[in-house]
């Protein structure tokens, strides 16, 4: 995918400005795949070979959209965990974090409750310099953190990504993790004695995500690199991939809302661009009635 991994069309300047990042779009990526597949079939003397595209998460979205936009190139698509309904008003905005929270709650109510309680404790203890110093020691930060939000984001990422890759086998898609990592995280939290510090519990559980192999002596909480190569996603989320997400009171994360206006201002501050709020459903469709027709069309009997 252009702009991801080593596919940087402008080298180290690929993320420099909107002038270069403007070529990072899902439609351009789909066109790349169409050209690549067509070229490969010709080069391999397999022009008539049927093609099925595969993808997961954002890649799953691309797979489904590719089948929609290039039916003459691909005869089918397998899209796994593809949030093609996470746009406009198609699905409840709280659905993602509700699902993540349910993953932990289904393993252990205590685990869920500990994570739900830790955010307020972090804010309270991190409200002054001495508290941040102590929290930095607890979190084994490589440098003393300046903001309590840095610690919250570190935990938030660990719990969210672990739920996203809660596979039944060991895997290293995002990080090296054991089978059923959500279950393993909750086992860690539940193993603490009654009355143990809630921050210590949450930190130790989150460390499974960042340090399952045990080779990290300290953790970069602020100003770290981009270990997953996702630098371009911020741009896509600020141009076409506007997926409204909120956090409900039932979630284990702090409640929060979503505002298109705030999203627009944040994107302009970061990239000097305004989001195309409804572009995805304009370009690919998305409402249930449309998708039902599409799925019926693509599910013809063999």
PDB file of C-alpha atoms in Angstrom:
ATOM      1  CA  UNK A   1       0.000   0.000   0.000  1.00  0.00           C
ATOM      2  CA  UNK A   2       1.452   3.345  -1.031  1.00  0.00           C
ATOM      3  CA  UNK A   3       2.863   5.359   1.892  1.00  0.00           C
ATOM      4  CA  UNK A   4       2.992   2.307   4.172  1.00  0.00           C
ATOM      5  CA  UNK A   5       5.911   0.014   4.922  1.00  0.00           C
ATOM      6  CA  UNK A   6       8.673   0.726   2.420  1.00  0.00           C
ATOM      7  CA  UNK A   7       6.282   1.976  -0.277  1.00  0.00           C
ATOM      8  CA  UNK A   8       7.062   5.665   0.116  1.00  0.00           C
ATOM      9  CA  UNK A   9       6.586   7.367  -3.279  1.00  0.00           C
ATOM     10  CA  UNK A  10       8.499  10.500  -2.216  1.00  0.00           C
ATOM     11  CA  UNK A  11      11.096   8.864   0.001  1.00  0.00           C
ATOM     12  CA  UNK A  12      11.672  10.576   3.328  1.00  0.00           C
ATOM     13  CA  UNK A  13       9.574  13.537   2.145  1.00  0.00           C
ATOM     14  CA  UNK A  14       6.454  11.414   1.683  1.00  0.00           C
ATOM     15  CA  UNK A  15       4.806  12.739   4.872  1.00  0.00           C
ATOM     16  CA  UNK A  16       6.185  16.265   4.530  1.00  0.00           C
ATOM     17  CA  UNK A  17       3.062  18.120   3.444  1.00  0.00           C
ATOM     18  CA  UNK A  18      -0.368  17.881   1.878  1.00  0.00           C
ATOM     19  CA  UNK A  19       1.288  18.236  -1.534  1.00  0.00           C
ATOM     20  CA  UNK A  20       2.774  14.760  -1.204  1.00  0.00           C
ATOM     21  CA  UNK A  21       0.248  13.180   1.159  1.00  0.00           C
ATOM     22  CA  UNK A  22      -2.518  14.079  -1.277  1.00  0.00           C
ATOM     23  CA  UNK A  23      -1.639  10.910  -3.184  1.00  0.00           C
ATOM     24  CA  UNK A  24      -2.496   8.783  -0.130  1.00  0.00           C
ATOM     25  CA  UNK A  25      -6.120   7.768  -0.677  1.00  0.00           C
ATOM     26  CA  UNK A  26      -8.066   4.524  -0.723  1.00  0.00           C
ATOM     27  CA  UNK A  27      -9.150   5.115  -4.329  1.00  0.00           C
ATOM     28  CA  UNK A  28      -5.541   5.505  -5.455  1.00  0.00           C
ATOM     29  CA  UNK A  29      -4.581   2.373  -3.517  1.00  0.00           C
ATOM     30  CA  UNK A  30      -7.355   0.365  -5.182  1.00  0.00           C
ATOM     31  CA  UNK A  31      -6.201   1.573  -8.578  1.00  0.00           C
ATOM     32  CA  UNK A  32      -2.669   0.437  -7.706  1.00  0.00           C
ATOM     33  CA  UNK A  33      -3.965  -3.038  -6.900  1.00  0.00           C
ATOM     34  CA  UNK A  34      -5.959  -3.187 -10.126  1.00  0.00           C
ATOM     35  CA  UNK A  35      -2.901  -2.284 -12.197  1.00  0.00           C
ATOM     36  CA  UNK A  36      -0.713  -4.708 -10.255  1.00  0.00           C
ATOM     37  CA  UNK A  37      -3.096  -7.653 -10.577  1.00  0.00           C
ATOM     38  CA  UNK A  38      -3.678  -7.045 -14.266  1.00  0.00           C
ATOM     39  CA  UNK A  39       0.050  -6.755 -14.906  1.00  0.00           C
ATOM     40  CA  UNK A  40       0.865  -9.898 -12.910  1.00  0.00           C
ATOM     41  CA  UNK A  41      -1.705 -11.944 -14.825  1.00  0.00           C
ATOM     42  CA  UNK A  42      -0.188 -10.827 -18.118  1.00  0.00           C
ATOM     43  CA  UNK A  43       3.394 -11.449 -16.997  1.00  0.00           C
ATOM     44  CA  UNK A  44       2.503 -14.908 -15.696  1.00  0.00           C
ATOM     45  CA  UNK A  45       0.533 -15.809 -18.832  1.00  0.00           C
ATOM     46  CA  UNK A  46      -2.541 -16.275 -16.641  1.00  0.00           C
ATOM     47  CA  UNK A  47      -4.851 -13.654 -18.107  1.00  0.00           C
ATOM     48  CA  UNK A  48      -7.948 -15.804 -17.589  1.00  0.00           C
ATOM     49  CA  UNK A  49      -7.106 -16.870 -14.026  1.00  0.00           C
ATOM     50  CA  UNK A  50      -9.796 -15.903 -11.488  1.00  0.00           C
ATOM     51  CA  UNK A  51      -8.746 -13.581  -8.677  1.00  0.00           C
ATOM     52  CA  UNK A  52      -9.995 -13.339  -5.095  1.00  0.00           C
ATOM     53  CA  UNK A  53      -8.782 -10.501  -2.870  1.00  0.00           C
ATOM     54  CA  UNK A  54      -8.211 -10.812   0.864  1.00  0.00           C
ATOM     55  CA  UNK A  55      -7.841  -8.291   3.661  1.00  0.00           C
ATOM     56  CA  UNK A  56      -8.350  -7.597   7.359  1.00  0.00           C
ATOM     57  CA  UNK A  57      -9.305  -4.377   9.158  1.00  0.00           C
ATOM     58  CA  UNK A  58      -8.535  -1.482   6.786  1.00  0.00           C
ATOM     59  CA  UNK A  59      -7.259  -4.070   4.328  1.00  0.00           C
ATOM     60  CA  UNK A  60     -10.630  -5.789   4.603  1.00  0.00           C
ATOM     61  CA  UNK A  61     -12.340  -2.526   3.729  1.00  0.00           C
ATOM     62  CA  UNK A  62     -10.120  -2.263   0.667  1.00  0.00           C
ATOM     63  CA  UNK A  63     -10.921  -5.853  -0.286  1.00  0.00           C
ATOM     64  CA  UNK A  64     -14.670  -5.292  -0.186  1.00  0.00           C
ATOM     65  CA  UNK A  65     -14.392  -1.973  -2.003  1.00  0.00           C
ATOM     66  CA  UNK A  66     -12.092  -3.508  -4.608  1.00  0.00           C
ATOM     67  CA  UNK A  67     -14.698  -6.144  -5.440  1.00  0.00           C
ATOM     68  CA  UNK A  68     -17.253  -3.359  -5.702  1.00  0.00           C
ATOM     69  CA  UNK A  69     -15.150  -1.035  -7.867  1.00  0.00           C
ATOM     70  CA  UNK A  70     -13.276  -3.609  -9.966  1.00  0.00           C
ATOM     71  CA  UNK A  71     -15.651  -6.564 -10.493  1.00  0.00           C
ATOM     72  CA  UNK A  72     -13.930  -7.300 -13.804  1.00  0.00           C
ATOM     73  CA  UNK A  73     -10.590  -7.788 -11.995  1.00  0.00           C
ATOM     74  CA  UNK A  74     -11.658  -9.756  -8.906  1.00  0.00           C
ATOM     75  CA  UNK A  75     -14.427 -12.333  -8.798  1.00  0.00           C
ATOM     76  CA  UNK A  76     -14.621 -12.331  -4.994  1.00  0.00           C
ATOM     77  CA  UNK A  77     -13.358 -10.816  -1.774  1.00  0.00           C
ATOM     78  CA  UNK A  78     -12.806 -12.082   1.757  1.00  0.00           C
ATOM     79  CA  UNK A  79     -12.981  -9.163   4.192  1.00  0.00           C
ATOM     80  CA  UNK A  80     -12.185  -9.875   7.839  1.00  0.00           C
ATOM     81  CA  UNK A  81     -12.974  -7.383  10.612  1.00  0.00           C
ATOM     82  CA  UNK A  82     -13.670  -4.746   7.985  1.00  0.00           C
ATOM     83  CA  UNK A  83     -15.488  -1.740   9.532  1.00  0.00           C
ATOM     84  CA  UNK A  84     -17.216  -0.631   6.332  1.00  0.00           C
ATOM     85  CA  UNK A  85     -20.262   0.397   8.384  1.00  0.00           C
ATOM     86  CA  UNK A  86     -18.340   2.708  10.747  1.00  0.00           C
ATOM     87  CA  UNK A  87     -19.252   5.829   8.760  1.00  0.00           C
ATOM     88  CA  UNK A  88     -21.921   8.523   8.928  1.00  0.00           C
ATOM     89  CA  UNK A  89     -24.906   7.279  10.943  1.00  0.00           C
ATOM     90  CA  UNK A  90     -24.869   3.653   9.780  1.00  0.00           C
ATOM     91  CA  UNK A  91     -23.826   2.041  13.054  1.00  0.00           C
ATOM     92  CA  UNK A  92     -23.840   3.311  16.675  1.00  0.00           C
ATOM     93  CA  UNK A  93     -20.797   5.455  17.258  1.00  0.00           C
ATOM     94  CA  UNK A  94     -20.026   3.726  20.560  1.00  0.00           C
ATOM     95  CA  UNK A  95     -19.971   0.242  19.039  1.00  0.00           C
ATOM     96  CA  UNK A  96     -16.183  -0.122  18.752  1.00  0.00           C
ATOM     97  CA  UNK A  97     -15.255   0.682  22.343  1.00  0.00           C
ATOM     98  CA  UNK A  98     -18.309  -1.149  23.631  1.00  0.00           C
ATOM     99  CA  UNK A  99     -17.042  -4.253  21.825  1.00  0.00           C
ATOM    100  CA  UNK A 100     -13.501  -3.831  23.155  1.00  0.00           C
ATOM    101  CA  UNK A 101     -14.865  -3.437  26.676  1.00  0.00           C
ATOM    102  CA  UNK A 102     -17.073  -6.495  26.318  1.00  0.00           C
ATOM    103  CA  UNK A 103     -14.032  -8.568  25.372  1.00  0.00           C
ATOM    104  CA  UNK A 104     -12.504  -7.871  28.771  1.00  0.00           C
ATOM    105  CA  UNK A 105     -15.774  -8.006  30.684  1.00  0.00           C
ATOM    106  CA  UNK A 106     -16.582 -11.449  29.282  1.00  0.00           C
ATOM    107  CA  UNK A 107     -13.261 -12.725  30.633  1.00  0.00           C
ATOM    108  CA  UNK A 108     -13.520 -11.186  34.106  1.00  0.00           C
ATOM    109  CA  UNK A 109     -15.770  -8.586  35.671  1.00  0.00           C
ATOM    110  CA  UNK A 110     -12.953  -7.711  38.068  1.00  0.00           C
ATOM    111  CA  UNK A 111     -10.592  -7.168  35.136  1.00  0.00           C
ATOM    112  CA  UNK A 112     -13.112  -4.875  33.478  1.00  0.00           C
ATOM    113  CA  UNK A 113     -13.679  -2.953  36.728  1.00  0.00           C
ATOM    114  CA  UNK A 114      -9.960  -2.420  37.365  1.00  0.00           C
ATOM    115  CA  UNK A 115      -9.410  -0.973  33.907  1.00  0.00           C
ATOM    116  CA  UNK A 116     -12.515   1.195  34.210  1.00  0.00           C
ATOM    117  CA  UNK A 117     -11.238   2.602  37.519  1.00  0.00           C
ATOM    118  CA  UNK A 118      -7.642   3.347  36.553  1.00  0.00           C
ATOM    119  CA  UNK A 119      -8.226   6.456  34.419  1.00  0.00           C
ATOM    120  CA  UNK A 120      -9.447   8.726  37.216  1.00  0.00           C
ATOM    121  CA  UNK A 121      -6.637   7.528  39.471  1.00  0.00           C
ATOM    122  CA  UNK A 122      -4.048   8.405  36.825  1.00  0.00           C
ATOM    123  CA  UNK A 123      -5.493  11.884  36.369  1.00  0.00           C
ATOM    124  CA  UNK A 124      -5.515  12.483  40.126  1.00  0.00           C
ATOM    125  CA  UNK A 125      -1.977  11.238  40.813  1.00  0.00           C
ATOM    126  CA  UNK A 126      -0.579  12.906  37.717  1.00  0.00           C
ATOM    127  CA  UNK A 127      -1.930  16.343  38.612  1.00  0.00           C
ATOM    128  CA  UNK A 128       1.447  17.477  40.025  1.00  0.00           C
ATOM    129  CA  UNK A 129       5.146  16.929  39.351  1.00  0.00           C
ATOM    130  CA  UNK A 130       5.777  14.606  42.281  1.00  0.00           C
ATOM    131  CA  UNK A 131       2.863  12.429  41.241  1.00  0.00           C
ATOM    132  CA  UNK A 132       4.121  12.249  37.643  1.00  0.00           C
ATOM    133  CA  UNK A 133       7.565  11.253  38.944  1.00  0.00           C
ATOM    134  CA  UNK A 134       6.114   8.379  40.961  1.00  0.00           C
ATOM    135  CA  UNK A 135       3.919   7.264  38.082  1.00  0.00           C
ATOM    136  CA  UNK A 136       6.921   7.345  35.753  1.00  0.00           C
ATOM    137  CA  UNK A 137       8.691   4.942  38.097  1.00  0.00           C
ATOM    138  CA  UNK A 138       5.664   2.661  38.287  1.00  0.00           C
ATOM    139  CA  UNK A 139       5.372   2.600  34.503  1.00  0.00           C
ATOM    140  CA  UNK A 140       9.142   2.095  34.061  1.00  0.00           C
ATOM    141  CA  UNK A 141       9.237   5.088  31.734  1.00  0.00           C
ATOM    142  CA  UNK A 142      12.571   5.750  30.048  1.00  0.00           C
ATOM    143  CA  UNK A 143      12.107   9.439  30.894  1.00  0.00           C
ATOM    144  CA  UNK A 144       9.900  11.188  33.416  1.00  0.00           C
ATOM    145  CA  UNK A 145       6.573  11.816  31.704  1.00  0.00           C
ATOM    146  CA  UNK A 146       5.247  15.352  31.421  1.00  0.00           C
ATOM    147  CA  UNK A 147       1.545  14.624  31.070  1.00  0.00           C
ATOM    148  CA  UNK A 148      -0.726  12.041  32.713  1.00  0.00           C
ATOM    149  CA  UNK A 149      -2.454  11.651  29.336  1.00  0.00           C
ATOM    150  CA  UNK A 150       0.725  10.015  28.031  1.00  0.00           C
ATOM    151  CA  UNK A 151       0.278   7.202  30.533  1.00  0.00           C
ATOM    152  CA  UNK A 152      -3.427   6.924  29.778  1.00  0.00           C
ATOM    153  CA  UNK A 153      -2.708   6.713  26.042  1.00  0.00           C
ATOM    154  CA  UNK A 154      -0.117   4.012  26.681  1.00  0.00           C
ATOM    155  CA  UNK A 155      -2.652   1.903  28.564  1.00  0.00           C
ATOM    156  CA  UNK A 156      -5.461   2.719  26.120  1.00  0.00           C
ATOM    157  CA  UNK A 157      -3.385   1.530  23.174  1.00  0.00           C
ATOM    158  CA  UNK A 158      -2.434  -1.710  24.917  1.00  0.00           C
ATOM    159  CA  UNK A 159      -5.981  -2.662  25.858  1.00  0.00           C
ATOM    160  CA  UNK A 160      -7.512  -1.614  22.540  1.00  0.00           C
ATOM    161  CA  UNK A 161      -4.945  -3.270  20.275  1.00  0.00           C
ATOM    162  CA  UNK A 162      -4.927  -6.440  22.365  1.00  0.00           C
ATOM    163  CA  UNK A 163      -8.676  -6.784  21.868  1.00  0.00           C
ATOM    164  CA  UNK A 164      -8.180  -6.218  18.138  1.00  0.00           C
ATOM    165  CA  UNK A 165      -5.647  -9.055  17.902  1.00  0.00           C
ATOM    166  CA  UNK A 166      -7.212 -11.452  20.417  1.00  0.00           C
ATOM    167  CA  UNK A 167      -6.264 -14.483  18.362  1.00  0.00           C
ATOM    168  CA  UNK A 168      -6.538 -18.098  19.581  1.00  0.00           C
ATOM    169  CA  UNK A 169      -2.875 -18.727  18.714  1.00  0.00           C
ATOM    170  CA  UNK A 170       0.398 -16.887  19.443  1.00  0.00           C
ATOM    171  CA  UNK A 171       0.946 -14.094  16.921  1.00  0.00           C
ATOM    172  CA  UNK A 172       3.126 -11.073  16.221  1.00  0.00           C
ATOM    173  CA  UNK A 173       0.855  -9.058  13.921  1.00  0.00           C
ATOM    174  CA  UNK A 174       1.136  -5.940  16.094  1.00  0.00           C
ATOM    175  CA  UNK A 175       3.341  -7.177  18.939  1.00  0.00           C
ATOM    176  CA  UNK A 176       4.549 -10.566  20.096  1.00  0.00           C
ATOM    177  CA  UNK A 177       1.576 -11.901  22.018  1.00  0.00           C
ATOM    178  CA  UNK A 178       0.420 -15.237  23.419  1.00  0.00           C
ATOM    179  CA  UNK A 179      -2.769 -17.007  22.420  1.00  0.00           C
ATOM    180  CA  UNK A 180      -5.913 -15.336  23.793  1.00  0.00           C
ATOM    181  CA  UNK A 181      -4.023 -12.258  25.064  1.00  0.00           C
ATOM    182  CA  UNK A 182      -7.147 -10.636  26.570  1.00  0.00           C
ATOM    183  CA  UNK A 183      -7.608 -13.698  28.768  1.00  0.00           C
ATOM    184  CA  UNK A 184      -3.937 -13.535  29.751  1.00  0.00           C
ATOM    185  CA  UNK A 185      -4.189  -9.830  30.623  1.00  0.00           C
ATOM    186  CA  UNK A 186      -7.178 -10.484  32.840  1.00  0.00           C
ATOM    187  CA  UNK A 187      -5.377 -13.380  34.521  1.00  0.00           C
ATOM    188  CA  UNK A 188      -2.608 -10.932  35.445  1.00  0.00           C
ATOM    189  CA  UNK A 189      -5.064  -8.444  36.947  1.00  0.00           C
ATOM    190  CA  UNK A 190      -7.014 -11.143  38.787  1.00  0.00           C
ATOM    191  CA  UNK A 191      -3.824 -12.606  40.266  1.00  0.00           C
ATOM    192  CA  UNK A 192      -3.183  -9.489  42.375  1.00  0.00           C
ATOM    193  CA  UNK A 193      -4.234  -9.669  46.038  1.00  0.00           C
ATOM    194  CA  UNK A 194      -7.274  -7.776  47.277  1.00  0.00           C
ATOM    195  CA  UNK A 195      -6.392  -4.135  47.917  1.00  0.00           C
ATOM    196  CA  UNK A 196      -3.461  -4.000  45.492  1.00  0.00           C
ATOM    197  CA  UNK A 197      -2.869  -0.720  43.687  1.00  0.00           C
ATOM    198  CA  UNK A 198      -5.150  -0.328  40.667  1.00  0.00           C
ATOM    199  CA  UNK A 199      -2.416   1.453  38.686  1.00  0.00           C
ATOM    200  CA  UNK A 200       0.045  -1.366  39.319  1.00  0.00           C
ATOM    201  CA  UNK A 201      -2.553  -3.869  38.139  1.00  0.00           C
ATOM    202  CA  UNK A 202      -3.291  -1.994  34.925  1.00  0.00           C
ATOM    203  CA  UNK A 203       0.385  -1.360  34.170  1.00  0.00           C
ATOM    204  CA  UNK A 204       1.367  -4.992  34.662  1.00  0.00           C
ATOM    205  CA  UNK A 205      -1.457  -6.179  32.434  1.00  0.00           C
ATOM    206  CA  UNK A 206      -0.624  -3.660  29.698  1.00  0.00           C
ATOM    207  CA  UNK A 207       3.017  -4.727  29.831  1.00  0.00           C
ATOM    208  CA  UNK A 208       1.941  -8.027  28.310  1.00  0.00           C
ATOM    209  CA  UNK A 209       1.266  -6.120  25.091  1.00  0.00           C
ATOM    210  CA  UNK A 210       4.480  -4.110  25.063  1.00  0.00           C
ATOM    211  CA  UNK A 211       6.852  -6.601  26.628  1.00  0.00           C
ATOM    212  CA  UNK A 212       5.613 -10.179  26.376  1.00  0.00           C
ATOM    213  CA  UNK A 213       9.131 -11.251  25.367  1.00  0.00           C
ATOM    214  CA  UNK A 214      10.581  -9.540  28.453  1.00  0.00           C
ATOM    215  CA  UNK A 215      13.349  -7.679  26.617  1.00  0.00           C
ATOM    216  CA  UNK A 216      12.212  -4.090  27.271  1.00  0.00           C
ATOM    217  CA  UNK A 217      14.101  -2.455  30.140  1.00  0.00           C
ATOM    218  CA  UNK A 218      12.035   0.729  29.954  1.00  0.00           C
ATOM    219  CA  UNK A 219       9.140   2.153  27.944  1.00  0.00           C
ATOM    220  CA  UNK A 220       9.014   5.244  25.741  1.00  0.00           C
ATOM    221  CA  UNK A 221       5.875   7.052  26.864  1.00  0.00           C
ATOM    222  CA  UNK A 222       6.367  10.290  24.966  1.00  0.00           C
ATOM    223  CA  UNK A 223       8.012  11.163  21.675  1.00  0.00           C
ATOM    224  CA  UNK A 224       8.512   7.560  20.600  1.00  0.00           C
ATOM    225  CA  UNK A 225       8.784   6.261  17.055  1.00  0.00           C
ATOM    226  CA  UNK A 226       6.077   4.660  14.901  1.00  0.00           C
ATOM    227  CA  UNK A 227       6.607   0.930  15.521  1.00  0.00           C
ATOM    228  CA  UNK A 228       3.663  -0.172  13.387  1.00  0.00           C
ATOM    229  CA  UNK A 229       4.383   2.115  10.418  1.00  0.00           C
ATOM    230  CA  UNK A 230       1.034   3.863  10.723  1.00  0.00           C
ATOM    231  CA  UNK A 231       2.189   7.433  10.122  1.00  0.00           C
ATOM    232  CA  UNK A 232      -0.071   7.769   7.115  1.00  0.00           C
ATOM    233  CA  UNK A 233      -3.259   6.776   8.902  1.00  0.00           C
ATOM    234  CA  UNK A 234      -3.591  10.152  10.600  1.00  0.00           C
ATOM    235  CA  UNK A 235      -3.760  11.743   7.164  1.00  0.00           C
ATOM    236  CA  UNK A 236      -6.343   9.278   5.910  1.00  0.00           C
ATOM    237  CA  UNK A 237      -8.452   9.756   9.037  1.00  0.00           C
ATOM    238  CA  UNK A 238      -8.302  13.502   8.418  1.00  0.00           C
ATOM    239  CA  UNK A 239      -9.289  13.370   4.767  1.00  0.00           C
ATOM    240  CA  UNK A 240     -11.561  10.454   3.864  1.00  0.00           C
ATOM    241  CA  UNK A 241     -11.638   7.865   6.677  1.00  0.00           C
ATOM    242  CA  UNK A 242     -13.837   9.841   9.052  1.00  0.00           C
ATOM    243  CA  UNK A 243     -15.216   7.156  11.368  1.00  0.00           C
ATOM    244  CA  UNK A 244     -17.146   8.751  14.240  1.00  0.00           C
ATOM    245  CA  UNK A 245     -16.415   7.013  17.535  1.00  0.00           C
ATOM    246  CA  UNK A 246     -17.673   7.758  21.011  1.00  0.00           C
ATOM    247  CA  UNK A 247     -17.183   6.084  24.366  1.00  0.00           C
ATOM    248  CA  UNK A 248     -20.359   5.240  26.293  1.00  0.00           C
ATOM    249  CA  UNK A 249     -20.816   5.061  30.045  1.00  0.00           C
ATOM    250  CA  UNK A 250     -20.962   1.266  29.760  1.00  0.00           C
ATOM    251  CA  UNK A 251     -17.418   1.151  28.379  1.00  0.00           C
ATOM    252  CA  UNK A 252     -14.288   0.544  30.459  1.00  0.00           C
ATOM    253  CA  UNK A 253     -12.769   3.695  28.931  1.00  0.00           C
ATOM    254  CA  UNK A 254     -13.581   7.277  30.022  1.00  0.00           C
ATOM    255  CA  UNK A 255     -16.789   8.531  28.354  1.00  0.00           C
ATOM    256  CA  UNK A 256     -16.264  10.850  25.410  1.00  0.00           C
ATOM    257  CA  UNK A 257     -18.223  12.263  22.486  1.00  0.00           C
ATOM    258  CA  UNK A 258     -17.545  13.091  18.860  1.00  0.00           C
ATOM    259  CA  UNK A 259     -17.948  16.352  17.001  1.00  0.00           C
ATOM    260  CA  UNK A 260     -17.473  16.818  13.274  1.00  0.00           C
ATOM    261  CA  UNK A 261     -16.512  20.429  13.948  1.00  0.00           C
ATOM    262  CA  UNK A 262     -13.797  19.484  16.443  1.00  0.00           C
ATOM    263  CA  UNK A 263     -12.556  16.806  14.070  1.00  0.00           C
ATOM    264  CA  UNK A 264     -12.270  19.373  11.287  1.00  0.00           C
ATOM    265  CA  UNK A 265     -10.379  21.852  13.464  1.00  0.00           C
ATOM    266  CA  UNK A 266      -7.985  19.174  14.695  1.00  0.00           C
ATOM    267  CA  UNK A 267      -7.235  18.012  11.176  1.00  0.00           C
ATOM    268  CA  UNK A 268      -6.668  21.549   9.963  1.00  0.00           C
ATOM    269  CA  UNK A 269      -4.249  22.155  12.825  1.00  0.00           C
ATOM    270  CA  UNK A 270      -2.304  18.976  11.963  1.00  0.00           C
ATOM    271  CA  UNK A 271      -2.356  18.991   8.154  1.00  0.00           C
ATOM    272  CA  UNK A 272      -4.017  22.236   7.028  1.00  0.00           C
ATOM    273  CA  UNK A 273      -6.773  20.204   5.364  1.00  0.00           C
ATOM    274  CA  UNK A 274     -10.461  19.742   6.112  1.00  0.00           C
ATOM    275  CA  UNK A 275     -12.004  16.244   6.209  1.00  0.00           C
ATOM    276  CA  UNK A 276     -14.402  15.126   3.492  1.00  0.00           C
ATOM    277  CA  UNK A 277     -16.889  13.956   6.079  1.00  0.00           C
ATOM    278  CA  UNK A 278     -19.182  11.860   3.880  1.00  0.00           C
ATOM    279  CA  UNK A 279     -16.808  10.913   1.110  1.00  0.00           C
ATOM    280  CA  UNK A 280     -16.539   7.180   1.839  1.00  0.00           C
ATOM    281  CA  UNK A 281     -20.270   6.528   1.633  1.00  0.00           C
ATOM    282  CA  UNK A 282     -20.434   8.748  -1.454  1.00  0.00           C
ATOM    283  CA  UNK A 283     -17.637   6.827  -3.149  1.00  0.00           C
ATOM    284  CA  UNK A 284     -18.427   3.280  -2.016  1.00  0.00           C
ATOM    285  CA  UNK A 285     -21.928   3.324  -0.556  1.00  0.00           C
ATOM    286  CA  UNK A 286     -22.485   1.900   2.865  1.00  0.00           C
ATOM    287  CA  UNK A 287     -26.059   1.932   4.093  1.00  0.00           C
ATOM    288  CA  UNK A 288     -27.627  -1.434   4.836  1.00  0.00           C
ATOM    289  CA  UNK A 289     -30.079  -1.460   1.940  1.00  0.00           C
ATOM    290  CA  UNK A 290     -27.282  -0.836  -0.525  1.00  0.00           C
ATOM    291  CA  UNK A 291     -24.973  -3.418   1.019  1.00  0.00           C
ATOM    292  CA  UNK A 292     -27.727  -6.022   1.073  1.00  0.00           C
ATOM    293  CA  UNK A 293     -28.261  -5.552  -2.648  1.00  0.00           C
ATOM    294  CA  UNK A 294     -24.515  -5.744  -3.235  1.00  0.00           C
ATOM    295  CA  UNK A 295     -24.095  -8.907  -1.191  1.00  0.00           C
ATOM    296  CA  UNK A 296     -26.990 -10.573  -3.014  1.00  0.00           C
ATOM    297  CA  UNK A 297     -25.418  -9.590  -6.315  1.00  0.00           C
ATOM    298  CA  UNK A 298     -22.042 -11.026  -5.344  1.00  0.00           C
ATOM    299  CA  UNK A 299     -23.435 -14.249  -3.880  1.00  0.00           C
ATOM    300  CA  UNK A 300     -24.679 -15.887  -7.044  1.00  0.00           C
ATOM    301  CA  UNK A 301     -24.903 -19.704  -6.914  1.00  0.00           C
ATOM    302  CA  UNK A 302     -22.037 -21.482  -8.628  1.00  0.00           C
TER     303      UNK A 302
END
